[in-house]
């Protein structure tokens, strides 16, 4: 009891210190921008591969941000991205980027192996950072990343975009209305046969694949909808013999609220309609149920009344089906980062918050290996 109390006090104090640091950053930026908040924040994108294209398109839709440089260790990729998006400068070395540019933020869109060194570099230069998921290959690296940003007092957001998807935001609105009453059950399901390896060939080589790459988003949604997790059981399978890791995983979680949830995922599902990248959600509360089904139909049942609406994401001018739901969520994640930066607020998917999601990923692997329930670790 005493230890729990001390942990809560420490978390509140840490949160207040971080909020102060973020406010200081917002003020410093105003100073750097000559007090003129109308001038955009100057940013750079590091990593010019498959997914970065979506980031650059989305940045172009945010008037308060201007991408002044791109960087990739593959100089050809950096130059191609520079030319395609009319970015002023391209770099093949992140040290050079930070040495030569006056940046207000950096957006890291490399794969996880380079995240630690790049976030630490950004922290040494005092540059606020948004970094793609998964945060890093190991818990130690994740902790080091979060600590580096905290020690430097720079805001750090993890680009955890699933909770910024239009249908997920609609579900959050239903929950916030209180119409369902306290939740006792949730199911979050993503089952697909989409060839993810075509655009992201590195995924076929990961010994830890679907939970770390995709399940991380679903586990994050479970936290958002149902709160923190006490423990979980997970079973993994590898159906596709040509890949190194698991491509199917089924997880049962017990939440601190008393609710239970099932989070299931597959990249080995052959079915009549290929839904990629739709995520199906069902949440049951004392007073009603909300369900996100095929084609982004949201059905809620409360007090005997059934309401059905479409919560389909918009097709942004630069987006293409079936990726448009994720592409739209990239815009909203970046928008949230800039709004938080301007307001001196902590982004909701801060490094500290993302550690709690990452801990569920590790607990899932550990549970699958041990065949027993596992409690997620804390910092
Ligand atoms: P990719 O391999 O296509 O691109 C990564 C790029 O980073 C490459 O061009 C590589 O040369 C460059 N790079 C690596 N180390 C670097 C360094 N130290 N400095 C500069 N450049 C470096 O990868 P991708 O498919 O674009 O994925 C990037 C990240 O985005 C991954 O973490 C992935 O999980 C994530 N992702 C997220 C979503 C989502 O919806 N959130 C979807 C797809 C990918
Ligand atoms: O990398 C993954 C992600 O974050 O969303 C879908 C994906 O591109 C493939 O699983």
Short mmCIF file of C-alpha atoms and ligand atoms in Angstrom, two decimals, residues 50-51 132-134 159 161-162 190 194 196 199-200 202-203 209-210 212-217 267 276-277 323 326, ligand 2:
data_model
loop_
_atom_site.label_atom_id
_atom_site.label_comp_id
_atom_site.label_asym_id
_atom_site.label_seq_id
_atom_site.Cartn_x
_atom_site.Cartn_y
_atom_site.Cartn_z
CA UNK A 50 8.47 3.23 -47.50
CA UNK A 51 6.44 4.87 -44.72
CA UNK A 132 7.99 5.82 -35.17
CA UNK A 133 6.95 2.64 -33.36
CA UNK A 134 8.25 0.22 -32.23
CA UNK A 159 4.18 7.89 -33.49
CA UNK A 161 -1.03 6.33 -34.82
CA UNK A 162 -3.75 3.65 -34.43
CA UNK A 190 -6.91 -7.62 -36.80
CA UNK A 194 -2.27 -8.90 -46.90
CA UNK A 196 2.94 -6.87 -45.75
CA UNK A 199 6.51 -3.00 -48.85
CA UNK A 200 8.29 -3.91 -45.61
CA UNK A 202 12.47 -6.50 -43.11
CA UNK A 203 9.35 -7.79 -41.33
CA UNK A 209 7.18 -10.09 -35.81
CA UNK A 210 3.45 -9.59 -35.49
CA UNK A 212 6.03 -6.10 -32.02
CA UNK A 213 5.13 -4.68 -35.43
CA UNK A 214 1.32 -4.66 -35.39
CA UNK A 215 0.12 -6.03 -32.05
CA UNK A 216 1.80 -3.04 -30.40
CA UNK A 217 -0.94 -0.84 -31.94
CA UNK A 267 -1.19 -12.07 -41.14
CA UNK A 276 -6.36 -4.80 -44.36
CA UNK A 277 -5.76 -2.59 -42.40
CA UNK A 323 -3.82 2.44 -46.62
CA UNK A 326 -3.43 4.76 -41.60
O1 LIG B 2 4.34 -1.81 -39.77
C1 LIG B 2 2.97 -1.98 -39.56
C2 LIG B 2 2.22 -0.90 -38.92
O2 LIG B 2 2.65 -0.20 -38.04
O3 LIG B 2 0.95 -0.85 -39.42
C3 LIG B 2 0.74 -1.82 -40.43
C4 LIG B 2 2.16 -2.25 -40.83
O4 LIG B 2 2.57 -1.43 -41.91
C5 LIG B 2 2.30 -3.68 -41.25
O5 LIG B 2 1.97 -4.53 -40.19
#
